Coordinates of C-alpha atoms and ligand atoms in Angstrom, one line a residue:
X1 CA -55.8 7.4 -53.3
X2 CA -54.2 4.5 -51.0
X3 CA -51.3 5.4 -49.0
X4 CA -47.8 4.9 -50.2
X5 CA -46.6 1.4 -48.4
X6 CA -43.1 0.3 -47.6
X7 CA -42.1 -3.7 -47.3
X8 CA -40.6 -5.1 -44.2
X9 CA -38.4 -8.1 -44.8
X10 CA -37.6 -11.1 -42.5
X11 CA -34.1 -11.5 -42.5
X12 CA -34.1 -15.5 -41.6
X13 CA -35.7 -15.5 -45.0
X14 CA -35.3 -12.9 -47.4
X15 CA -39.1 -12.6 -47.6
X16 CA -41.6 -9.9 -47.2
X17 CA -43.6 -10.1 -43.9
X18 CA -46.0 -6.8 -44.5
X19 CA -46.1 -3.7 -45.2
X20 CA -46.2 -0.3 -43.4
X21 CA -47.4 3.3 -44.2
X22 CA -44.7 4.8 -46.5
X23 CA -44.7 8.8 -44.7
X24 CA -44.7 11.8 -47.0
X25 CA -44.2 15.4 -46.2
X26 CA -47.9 16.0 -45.5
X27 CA -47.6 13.4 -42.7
X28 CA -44.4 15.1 -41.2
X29 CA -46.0 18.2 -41.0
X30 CA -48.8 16.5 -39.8
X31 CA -47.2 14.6 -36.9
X32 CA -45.2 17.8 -36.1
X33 CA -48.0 20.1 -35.5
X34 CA -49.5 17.6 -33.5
X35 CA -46.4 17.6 -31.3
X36 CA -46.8 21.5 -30.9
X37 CA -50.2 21.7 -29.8
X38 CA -49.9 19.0 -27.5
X39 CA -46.5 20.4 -25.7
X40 CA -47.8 23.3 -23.9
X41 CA -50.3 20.9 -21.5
X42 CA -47.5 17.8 -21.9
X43 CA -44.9 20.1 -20.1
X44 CA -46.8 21.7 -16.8
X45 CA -48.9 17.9 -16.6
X46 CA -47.5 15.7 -13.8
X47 CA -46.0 13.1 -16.1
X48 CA -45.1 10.8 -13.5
X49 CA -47.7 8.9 -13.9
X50 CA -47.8 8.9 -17.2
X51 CA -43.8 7.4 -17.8
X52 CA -45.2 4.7 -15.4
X53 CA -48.1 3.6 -17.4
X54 CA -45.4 3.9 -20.3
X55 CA -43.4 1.3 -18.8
X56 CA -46.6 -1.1 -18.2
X57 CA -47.6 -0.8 -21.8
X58 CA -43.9 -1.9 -22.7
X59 CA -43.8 -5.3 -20.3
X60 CA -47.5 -6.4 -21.4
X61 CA -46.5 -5.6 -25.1
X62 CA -43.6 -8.2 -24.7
X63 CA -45.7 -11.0 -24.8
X64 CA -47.3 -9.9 -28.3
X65 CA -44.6 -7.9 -29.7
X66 CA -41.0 -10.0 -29.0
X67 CA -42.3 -12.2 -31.9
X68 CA -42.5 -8.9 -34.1
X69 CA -39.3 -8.1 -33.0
X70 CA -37.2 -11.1 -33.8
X71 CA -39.2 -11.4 -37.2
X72 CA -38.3 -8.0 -38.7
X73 CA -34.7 -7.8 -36.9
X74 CA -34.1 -11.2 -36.3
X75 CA -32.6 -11.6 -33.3
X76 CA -33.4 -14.6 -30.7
X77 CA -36.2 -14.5 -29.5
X78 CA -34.9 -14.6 -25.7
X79 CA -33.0 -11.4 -26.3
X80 CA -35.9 -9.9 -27.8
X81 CA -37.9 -10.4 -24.9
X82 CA -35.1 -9.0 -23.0
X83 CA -34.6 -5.8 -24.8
X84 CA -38.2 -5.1 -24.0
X85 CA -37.7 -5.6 -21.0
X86 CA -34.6 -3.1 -20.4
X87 CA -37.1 -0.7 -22.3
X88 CA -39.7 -0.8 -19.5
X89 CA -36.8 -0.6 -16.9
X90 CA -36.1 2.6 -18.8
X91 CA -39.7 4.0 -18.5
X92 CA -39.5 3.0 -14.5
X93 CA -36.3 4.7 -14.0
X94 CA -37.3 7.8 -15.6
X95 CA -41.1 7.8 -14.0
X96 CA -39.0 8.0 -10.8
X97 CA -37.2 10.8 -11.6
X98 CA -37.8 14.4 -9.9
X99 CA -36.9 17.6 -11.8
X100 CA -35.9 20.1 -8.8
X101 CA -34.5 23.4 -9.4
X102 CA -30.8 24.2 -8.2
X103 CA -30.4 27.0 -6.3
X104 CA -26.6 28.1 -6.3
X105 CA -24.8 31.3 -6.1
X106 CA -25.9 33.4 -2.8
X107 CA -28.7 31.4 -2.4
X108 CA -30.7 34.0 -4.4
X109 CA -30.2 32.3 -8.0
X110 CA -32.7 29.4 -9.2
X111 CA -32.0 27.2 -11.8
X112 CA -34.5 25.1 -13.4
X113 CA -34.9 23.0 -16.1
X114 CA -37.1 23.4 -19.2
X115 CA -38.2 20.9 -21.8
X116 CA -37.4 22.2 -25.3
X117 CA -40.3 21.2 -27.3
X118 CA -40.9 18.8 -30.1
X119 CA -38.2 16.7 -30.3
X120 CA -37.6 14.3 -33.4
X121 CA -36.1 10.7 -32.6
X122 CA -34.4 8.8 -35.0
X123 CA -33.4 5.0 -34.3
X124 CA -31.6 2.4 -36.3
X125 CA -32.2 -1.1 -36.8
X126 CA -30.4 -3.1 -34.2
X127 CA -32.3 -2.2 -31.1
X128 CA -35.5 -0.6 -32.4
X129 CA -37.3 -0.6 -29.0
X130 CA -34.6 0.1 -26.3
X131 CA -32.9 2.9 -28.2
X132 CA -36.4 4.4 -29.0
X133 CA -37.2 4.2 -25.5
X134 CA -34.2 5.5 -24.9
X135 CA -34.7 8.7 -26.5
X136 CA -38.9 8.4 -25.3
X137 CA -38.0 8.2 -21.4
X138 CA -35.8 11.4 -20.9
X139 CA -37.4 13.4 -23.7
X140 CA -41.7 12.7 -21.6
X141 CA -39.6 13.0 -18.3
X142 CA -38.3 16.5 -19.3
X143 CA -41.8 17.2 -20.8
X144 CA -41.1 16.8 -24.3
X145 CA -42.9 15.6 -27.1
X146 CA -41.8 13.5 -29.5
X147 CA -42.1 12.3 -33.0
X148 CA -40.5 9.0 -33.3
X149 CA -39.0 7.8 -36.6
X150 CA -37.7 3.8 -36.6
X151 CA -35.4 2.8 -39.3
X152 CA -36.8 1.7 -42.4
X153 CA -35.5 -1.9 -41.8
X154 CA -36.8 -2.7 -38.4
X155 CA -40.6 -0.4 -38.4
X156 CA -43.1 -2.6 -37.1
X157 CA -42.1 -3.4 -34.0
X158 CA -41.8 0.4 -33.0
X159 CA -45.1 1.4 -34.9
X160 CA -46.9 -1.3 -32.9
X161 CA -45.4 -0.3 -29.9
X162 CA -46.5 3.5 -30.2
X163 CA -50.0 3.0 -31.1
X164 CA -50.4 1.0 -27.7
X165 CA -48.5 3.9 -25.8
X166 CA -50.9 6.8 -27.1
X167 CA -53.5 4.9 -25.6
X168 CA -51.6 6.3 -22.4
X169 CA -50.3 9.1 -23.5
X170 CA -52.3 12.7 -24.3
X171 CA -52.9 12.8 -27.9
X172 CA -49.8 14.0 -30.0
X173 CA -47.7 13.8 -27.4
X174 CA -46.2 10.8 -29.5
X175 CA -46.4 10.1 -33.0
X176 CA -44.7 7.4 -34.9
X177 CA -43.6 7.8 -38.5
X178 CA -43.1 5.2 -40.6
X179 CA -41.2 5.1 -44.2
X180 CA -38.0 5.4 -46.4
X181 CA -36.0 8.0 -46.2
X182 CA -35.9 10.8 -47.4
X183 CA -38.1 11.0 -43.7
X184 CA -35.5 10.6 -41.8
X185 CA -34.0 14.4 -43.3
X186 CA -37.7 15.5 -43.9
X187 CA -38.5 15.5 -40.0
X188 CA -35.1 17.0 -39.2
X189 CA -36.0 20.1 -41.2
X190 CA -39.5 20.9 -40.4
X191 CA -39.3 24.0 -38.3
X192 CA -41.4 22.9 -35.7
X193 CA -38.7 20.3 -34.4
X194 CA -36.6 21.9 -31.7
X195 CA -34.3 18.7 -30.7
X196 CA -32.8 16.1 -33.0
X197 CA -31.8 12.9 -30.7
X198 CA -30.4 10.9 -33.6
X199 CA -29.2 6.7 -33.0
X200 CA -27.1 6.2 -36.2
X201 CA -24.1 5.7 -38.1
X202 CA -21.3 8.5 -38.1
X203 CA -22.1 9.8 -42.1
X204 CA -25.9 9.9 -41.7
X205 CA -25.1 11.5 -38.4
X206 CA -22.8 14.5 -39.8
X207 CA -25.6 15.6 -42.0
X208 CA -27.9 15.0 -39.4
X209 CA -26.2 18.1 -37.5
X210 CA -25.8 20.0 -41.1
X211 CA -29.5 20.0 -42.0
X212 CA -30.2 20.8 -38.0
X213 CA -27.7 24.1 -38.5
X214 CA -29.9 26.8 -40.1
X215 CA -32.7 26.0 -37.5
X216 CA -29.8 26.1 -34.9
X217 CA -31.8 22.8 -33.3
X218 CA -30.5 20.9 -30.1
X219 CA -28.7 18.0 -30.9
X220 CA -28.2 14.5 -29.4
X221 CA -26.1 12.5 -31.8
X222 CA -24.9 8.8 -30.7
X223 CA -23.1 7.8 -33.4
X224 CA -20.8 4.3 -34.4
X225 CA -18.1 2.7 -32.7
X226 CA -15.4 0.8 -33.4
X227 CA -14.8 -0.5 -30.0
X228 CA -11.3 -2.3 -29.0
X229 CA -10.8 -4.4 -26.0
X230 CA -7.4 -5.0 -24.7
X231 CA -6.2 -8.4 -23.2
X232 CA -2.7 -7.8 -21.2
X233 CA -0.4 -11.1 -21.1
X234 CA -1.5 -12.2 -17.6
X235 CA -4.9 -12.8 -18.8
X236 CA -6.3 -16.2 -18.5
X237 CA -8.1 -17.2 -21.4
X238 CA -10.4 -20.0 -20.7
X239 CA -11.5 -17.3 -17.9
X240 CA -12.9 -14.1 -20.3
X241 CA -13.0 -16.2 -23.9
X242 CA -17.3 -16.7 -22.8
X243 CA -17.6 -12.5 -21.6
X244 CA -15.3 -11.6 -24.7
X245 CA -16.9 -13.6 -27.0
X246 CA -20.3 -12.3 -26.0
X247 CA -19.3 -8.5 -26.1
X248 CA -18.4 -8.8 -29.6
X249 CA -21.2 -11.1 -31.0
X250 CA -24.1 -10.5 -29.1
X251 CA -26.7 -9.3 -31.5
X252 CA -24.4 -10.5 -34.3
X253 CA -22.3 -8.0 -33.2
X254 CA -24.5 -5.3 -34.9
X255 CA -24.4 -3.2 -31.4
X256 CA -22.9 0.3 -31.1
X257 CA -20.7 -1.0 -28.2
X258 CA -19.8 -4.2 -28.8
X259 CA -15.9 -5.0 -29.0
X260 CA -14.7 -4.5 -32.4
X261 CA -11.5 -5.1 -32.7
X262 CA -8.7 -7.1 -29.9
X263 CA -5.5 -6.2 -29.2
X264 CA -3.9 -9.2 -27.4
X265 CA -0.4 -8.6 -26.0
X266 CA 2.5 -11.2 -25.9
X267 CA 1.7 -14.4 -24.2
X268 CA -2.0 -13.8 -24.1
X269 CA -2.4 -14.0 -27.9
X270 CA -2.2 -17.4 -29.2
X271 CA -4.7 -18.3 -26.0
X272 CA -7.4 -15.7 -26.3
X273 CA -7.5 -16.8 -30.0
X274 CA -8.4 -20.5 -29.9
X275 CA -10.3 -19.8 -26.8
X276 CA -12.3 -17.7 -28.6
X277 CA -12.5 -20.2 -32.1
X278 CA -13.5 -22.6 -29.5
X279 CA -16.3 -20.7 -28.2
X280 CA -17.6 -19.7 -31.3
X281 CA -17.8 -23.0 -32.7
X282 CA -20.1 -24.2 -29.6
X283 CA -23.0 -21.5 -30.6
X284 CA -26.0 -22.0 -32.1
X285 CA -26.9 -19.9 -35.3
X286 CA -30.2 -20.1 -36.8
X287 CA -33.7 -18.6 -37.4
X288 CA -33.9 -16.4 -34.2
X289 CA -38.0 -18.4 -33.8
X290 CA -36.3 -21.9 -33.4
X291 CA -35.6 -22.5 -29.6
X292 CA -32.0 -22.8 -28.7
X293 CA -30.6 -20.4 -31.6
X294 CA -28.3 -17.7 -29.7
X295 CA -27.4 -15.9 -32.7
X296 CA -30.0 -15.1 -35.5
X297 CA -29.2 -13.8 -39.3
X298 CA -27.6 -10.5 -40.0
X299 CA -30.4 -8.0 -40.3
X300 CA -30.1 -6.9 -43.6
X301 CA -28.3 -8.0 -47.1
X302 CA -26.1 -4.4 -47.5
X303 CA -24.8 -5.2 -43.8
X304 CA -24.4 -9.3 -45.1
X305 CA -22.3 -8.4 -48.0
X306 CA -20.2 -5.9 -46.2
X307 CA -19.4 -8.4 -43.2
X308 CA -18.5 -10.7 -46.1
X309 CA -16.7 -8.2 -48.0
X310 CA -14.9 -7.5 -45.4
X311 CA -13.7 -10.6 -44.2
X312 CA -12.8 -11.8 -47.6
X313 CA -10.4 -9.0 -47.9
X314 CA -9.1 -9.8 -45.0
X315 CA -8.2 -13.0 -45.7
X316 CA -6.4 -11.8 -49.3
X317 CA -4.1 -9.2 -47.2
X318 CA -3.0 -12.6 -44.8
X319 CA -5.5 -13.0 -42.1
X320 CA -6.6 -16.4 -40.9
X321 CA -9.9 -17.6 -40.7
X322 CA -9.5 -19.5 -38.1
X323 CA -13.5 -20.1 -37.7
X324 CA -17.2 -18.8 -38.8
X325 CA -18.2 -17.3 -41.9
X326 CA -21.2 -17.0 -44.5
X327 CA -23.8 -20.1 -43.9
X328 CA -25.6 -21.4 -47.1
X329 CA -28.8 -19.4 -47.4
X330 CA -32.1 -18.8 -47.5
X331 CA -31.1 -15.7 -45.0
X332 CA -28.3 -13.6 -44.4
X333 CA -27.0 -16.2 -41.6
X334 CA -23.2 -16.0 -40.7
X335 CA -21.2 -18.0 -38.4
X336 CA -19.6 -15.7 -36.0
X337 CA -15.9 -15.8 -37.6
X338 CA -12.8 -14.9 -35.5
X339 CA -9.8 -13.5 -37.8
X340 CA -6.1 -14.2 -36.4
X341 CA -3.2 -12.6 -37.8
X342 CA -5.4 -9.3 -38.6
X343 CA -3.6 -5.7 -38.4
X344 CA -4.6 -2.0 -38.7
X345 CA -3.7 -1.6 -42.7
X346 CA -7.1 -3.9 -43.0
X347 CA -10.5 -2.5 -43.4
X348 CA -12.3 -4.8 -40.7
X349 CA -9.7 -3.6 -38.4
X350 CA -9.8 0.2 -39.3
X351 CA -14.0 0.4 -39.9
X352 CA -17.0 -0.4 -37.3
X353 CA -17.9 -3.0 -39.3
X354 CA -20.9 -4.5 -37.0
X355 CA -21.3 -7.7 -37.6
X356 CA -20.4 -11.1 -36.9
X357 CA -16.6 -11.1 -37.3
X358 CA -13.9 -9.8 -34.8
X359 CA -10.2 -9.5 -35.4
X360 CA -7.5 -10.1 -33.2
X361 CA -4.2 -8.1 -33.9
X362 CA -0.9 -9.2 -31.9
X363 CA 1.1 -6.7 -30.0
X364 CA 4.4 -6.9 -28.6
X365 CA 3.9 -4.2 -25.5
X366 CA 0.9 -2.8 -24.1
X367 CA 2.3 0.8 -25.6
X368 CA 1.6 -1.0 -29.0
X369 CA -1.6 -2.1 -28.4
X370 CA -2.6 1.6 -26.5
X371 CA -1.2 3.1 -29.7
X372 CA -3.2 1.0 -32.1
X373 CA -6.2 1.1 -29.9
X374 CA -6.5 5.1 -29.7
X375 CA -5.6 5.5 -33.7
X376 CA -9.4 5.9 -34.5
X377 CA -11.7 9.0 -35.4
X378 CA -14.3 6.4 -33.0
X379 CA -14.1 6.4 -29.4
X380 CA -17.8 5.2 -28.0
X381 CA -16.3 2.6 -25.1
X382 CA -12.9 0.3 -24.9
X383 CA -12.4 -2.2 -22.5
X384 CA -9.2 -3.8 -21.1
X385 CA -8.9 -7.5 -19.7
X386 CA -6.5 -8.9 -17.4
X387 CA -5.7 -11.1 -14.3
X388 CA -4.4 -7.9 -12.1
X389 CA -7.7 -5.6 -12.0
X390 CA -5.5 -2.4 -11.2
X391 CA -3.4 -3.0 -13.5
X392 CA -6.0 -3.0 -16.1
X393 CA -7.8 0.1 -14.5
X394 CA -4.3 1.7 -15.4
X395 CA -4.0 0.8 -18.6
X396 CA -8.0 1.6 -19.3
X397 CA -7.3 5.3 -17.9
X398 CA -5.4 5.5 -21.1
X399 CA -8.1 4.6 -23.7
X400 CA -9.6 7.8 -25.3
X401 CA -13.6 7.0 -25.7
X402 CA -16.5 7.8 -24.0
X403 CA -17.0 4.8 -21.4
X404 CA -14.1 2.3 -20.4
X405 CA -14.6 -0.8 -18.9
X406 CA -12.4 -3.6 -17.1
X407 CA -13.0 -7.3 -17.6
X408 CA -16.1 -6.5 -19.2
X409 CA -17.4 -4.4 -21.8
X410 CA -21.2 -4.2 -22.1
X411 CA -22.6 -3.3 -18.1
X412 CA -24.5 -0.2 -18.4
X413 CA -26.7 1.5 -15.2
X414 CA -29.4 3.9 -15.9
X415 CA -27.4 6.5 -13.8
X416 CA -24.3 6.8 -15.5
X417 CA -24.1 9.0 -18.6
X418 CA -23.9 7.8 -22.0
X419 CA -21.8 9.6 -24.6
X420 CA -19.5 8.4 -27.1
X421 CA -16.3 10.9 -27.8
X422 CA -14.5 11.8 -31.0
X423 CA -17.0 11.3 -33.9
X424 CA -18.8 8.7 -32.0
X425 CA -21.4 11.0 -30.7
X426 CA -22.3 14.8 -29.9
X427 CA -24.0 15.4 -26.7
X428 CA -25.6 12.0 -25.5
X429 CA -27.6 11.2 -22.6
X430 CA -27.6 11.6 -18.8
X431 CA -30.8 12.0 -17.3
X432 CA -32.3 14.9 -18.6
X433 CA -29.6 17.0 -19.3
X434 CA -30.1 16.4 -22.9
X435 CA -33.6 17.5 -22.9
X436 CA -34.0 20.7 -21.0
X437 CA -32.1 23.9 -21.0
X438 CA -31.5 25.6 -17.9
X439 CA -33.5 28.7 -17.1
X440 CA -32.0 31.1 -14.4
X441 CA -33.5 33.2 -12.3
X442 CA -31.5 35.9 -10.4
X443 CA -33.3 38.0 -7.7
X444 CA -31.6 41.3 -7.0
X445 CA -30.0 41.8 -3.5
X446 CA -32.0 42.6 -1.1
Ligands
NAD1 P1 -28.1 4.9 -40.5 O1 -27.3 6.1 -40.1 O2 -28.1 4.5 -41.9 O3 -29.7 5.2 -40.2 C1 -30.1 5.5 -38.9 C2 -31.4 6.2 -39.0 O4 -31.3 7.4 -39.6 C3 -32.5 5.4 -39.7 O5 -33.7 5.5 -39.1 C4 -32.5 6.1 -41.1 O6 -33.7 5.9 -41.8 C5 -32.3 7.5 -40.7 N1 -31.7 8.4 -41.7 C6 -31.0 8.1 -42.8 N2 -30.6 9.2 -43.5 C7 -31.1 10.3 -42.7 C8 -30.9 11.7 -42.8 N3 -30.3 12.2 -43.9 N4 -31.5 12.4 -41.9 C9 -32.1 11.9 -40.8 N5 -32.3 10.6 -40.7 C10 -31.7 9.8 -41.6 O7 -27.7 3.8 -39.5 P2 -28.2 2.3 -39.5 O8 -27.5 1.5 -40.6 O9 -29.6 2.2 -39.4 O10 -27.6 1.9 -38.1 C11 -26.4 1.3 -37.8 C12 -25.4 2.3 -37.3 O11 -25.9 2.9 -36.1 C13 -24.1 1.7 -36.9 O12 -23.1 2.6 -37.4 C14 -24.1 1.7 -35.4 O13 -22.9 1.7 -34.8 C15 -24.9 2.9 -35.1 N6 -25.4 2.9 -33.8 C16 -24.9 3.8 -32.8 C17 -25.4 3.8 -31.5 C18 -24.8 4.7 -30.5 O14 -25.5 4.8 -29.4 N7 -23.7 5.3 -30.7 C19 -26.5 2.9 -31.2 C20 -27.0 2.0 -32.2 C21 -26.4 2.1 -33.5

């Protein structure tokens, strides 16, 4: 009997590109056992090596594979390229890493770290290879193996990607898994998985860590945001509109940690708002193949009609459009909009909604906007903008998330840890941390 298939859409066109194996149960526990049997060699190898011939296989694959990427996901084609390329920078970083053991105490207690076993990683659809490499890099580092599960929406990219890195890789060591979901809750459950490192949005998430309970399974969980960035009234808005417009729309703003929602106090509002509209209205949109487009269609139509939804009931409870919205289709293409006049009792406001709209609510004092900013079950990063650095570093020590930034809001380095707080995320990342447990030994006094 043929193999169940699942489609994979282009979202410039609302058409099927191909199809992809459609995983069942049999294939889980396939993929899983092979994960087992290969983790006992995997964890005492030297993987050095291995995470560097990892991050070759990523650069060479660009030249093939950025087209995939920007087909099924639709982003430009330059930021494609890019994200491959932050996903070898991943694999370098980790190859380079050295797992020594601590010694603390009297000098007579060791502690080492040891990989946990199979671990199952789950990524969504708006950054299908860095966040799988992501989850790859630490987990081979620590001497993990993994089986890697894309999102139904964005496969292909990540399946071609893993057949060319088993060519480097020890057999089972990495498996991907293609299909609908249930898969997603299928691989979390199969007994054999001993870490769940789960990219995703905070619902899917919580029962992510429900159906990991009974098996009492390590959990990474990096979860949604609803970032907000503050702009204080001595901010200059011709000088951030470029870096703020970017950190909310890059990617169509369908990024964990792009900026969400603004709070612009006093003075600084009416600025930051046509600087912004201005902006806007100079980028391209179009089919993320044509040279020139910086902002392709919104992946997929559920995430269209909500960023639609969304806007439009906006609008009814007084926002103004002041530009962007839906473009004529075939597509799910959207102008990047920018909402004046928006406040908390909205939706877009109050929900991550991760796409290609931002609102800007006016406060009085920075209190307000501090107030407003904080009054979220999210808290992944927040940024805060303004002419006198330290006065924003102040103001950004008060921001309850994960990572805060000044005058920027997307900088990441490989050495910082990665974690969102609240119900943005459990656990996270930070070099290996996330994929070992410590193992102690004590030696009795002499
Ligand atoms: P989603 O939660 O619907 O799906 C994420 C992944 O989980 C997919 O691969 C999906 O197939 C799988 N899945 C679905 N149900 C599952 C289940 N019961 N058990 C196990 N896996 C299951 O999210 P999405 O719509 O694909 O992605 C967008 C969301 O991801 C947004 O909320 C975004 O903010 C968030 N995100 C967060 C981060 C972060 O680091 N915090 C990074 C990227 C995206």
């Amino acid at each position: 009997m043929d193999h169940p298939m699942l489609a994979v859409e282009d979202p410039a066109t609302g058409q099927r590109i191909t199809n992809v194996p459609d995983a069942g149960p049999d294939d889980v526990d396939k993929a899983v056992r092979a994960a087992a049997r290969a983790w006992p060699a995997w964890r005492t190898t030297d993987r050095h090596a291995a995470l560097a011939s990892c991050a070759v296989v990523v650069d060479e694959a660009a030249a093939v594979l950025a087209p995939v990427l920007t087909e099924e996901q639709g982003k430009p084609l330059r930021e494609a390229k890019a994200e491959f390329a932050r996903a070898a920078a991943r694999f370098r970083h980790f190859a380079r890493l050295r797992l020594e053991p601590q010694v603390v105490g009297d000098g007579r207690v060791e502690v080492h770290r040891r990989p946990l076993g199979p671990v199952a990683a789950i990524t969504p659809w708006n950054f299908p290879v860095q966040l799988a490499v992501a989850k790859l890099a630490p987990a081979f580092a620590a001497g993990n193996t993994v089986v890697l599960k894309p999102s139904p929406r964005t496969p292909l990219t990540t399946l071609h990607l893993g057949r060319m890195l088993t060519e480097v890789l020890p057999p089972g060591v990495l498996t991907v898994l293609t299909g609908q979901d249930p898969l997603g809750e299928r691989l979390v459950a199969h007994p054999g998985i001993k870490k769940v490192d789960f990219t995703g949005s905070v619902p899917t998430g919580k029962h992510v860590a429900a159906a990991a309970a009974p098996g009492l399974k390590r959990l990474a969980l990096e979860l949604g945001g609803n970032d907000p960035a503050i702009v204080l009234p001595d901010t200059d808005p011709a000088d951030i509109a470029e870096r703020l417009f970017w950190s909310a729309f890059a990617n169509c703003g369908q990024n964990r940690m792009a900026v969400k929602r603004v709070y612009a106090v006093g003075p600084a509002y009416d600025g930051i708002v046509e600087a912004l509209a201005a902006f806007a209205e100079t980028v391209v949109v179009g089919d993320g193949r044509a040279p020139g487009t910086q902002l392709g269609p919104v992946n997929n139509k559920p995430r269209y009609d909500r960023v639609i939804e969304l806007t439009e009931e906006a609008r009814a409870a007084g926002a103004r459009i002041v530009t962007g919205g839906r473009l004529d289709g075939p597509g799910y293409f959207f102008a990047p909009a920018i909402l004046a006049e928006a406040h908390d009792g909205m939706r877009v406001v109050r929900e991550e909604q991760a796409g290609p709209v931002l609102p800007i609510v006016r406060c009085s004092t920075v209190d307000e906007a501090v107030e407003l900013a904080n009054a979220t079950t999210s808290g992944l990063c927040g940024s805060v903008w303004g002419a006198d650095e330290e006065r924003a570093a102040e103001v950004a020590m008060r921001l309850e998330c994960g990572t805060v930034r000044v005058n920027e809001h997307m900088a990441r380095t490989l050495d910082e840890p990665f974690a969102g707080s609240q119900w943005s995320g459990l656990g996270g990342s930070w070099g290996v941390d996330e994929d070992t447990e410590p193992f102690v030994v004590h030696r009795r006094r002499g």
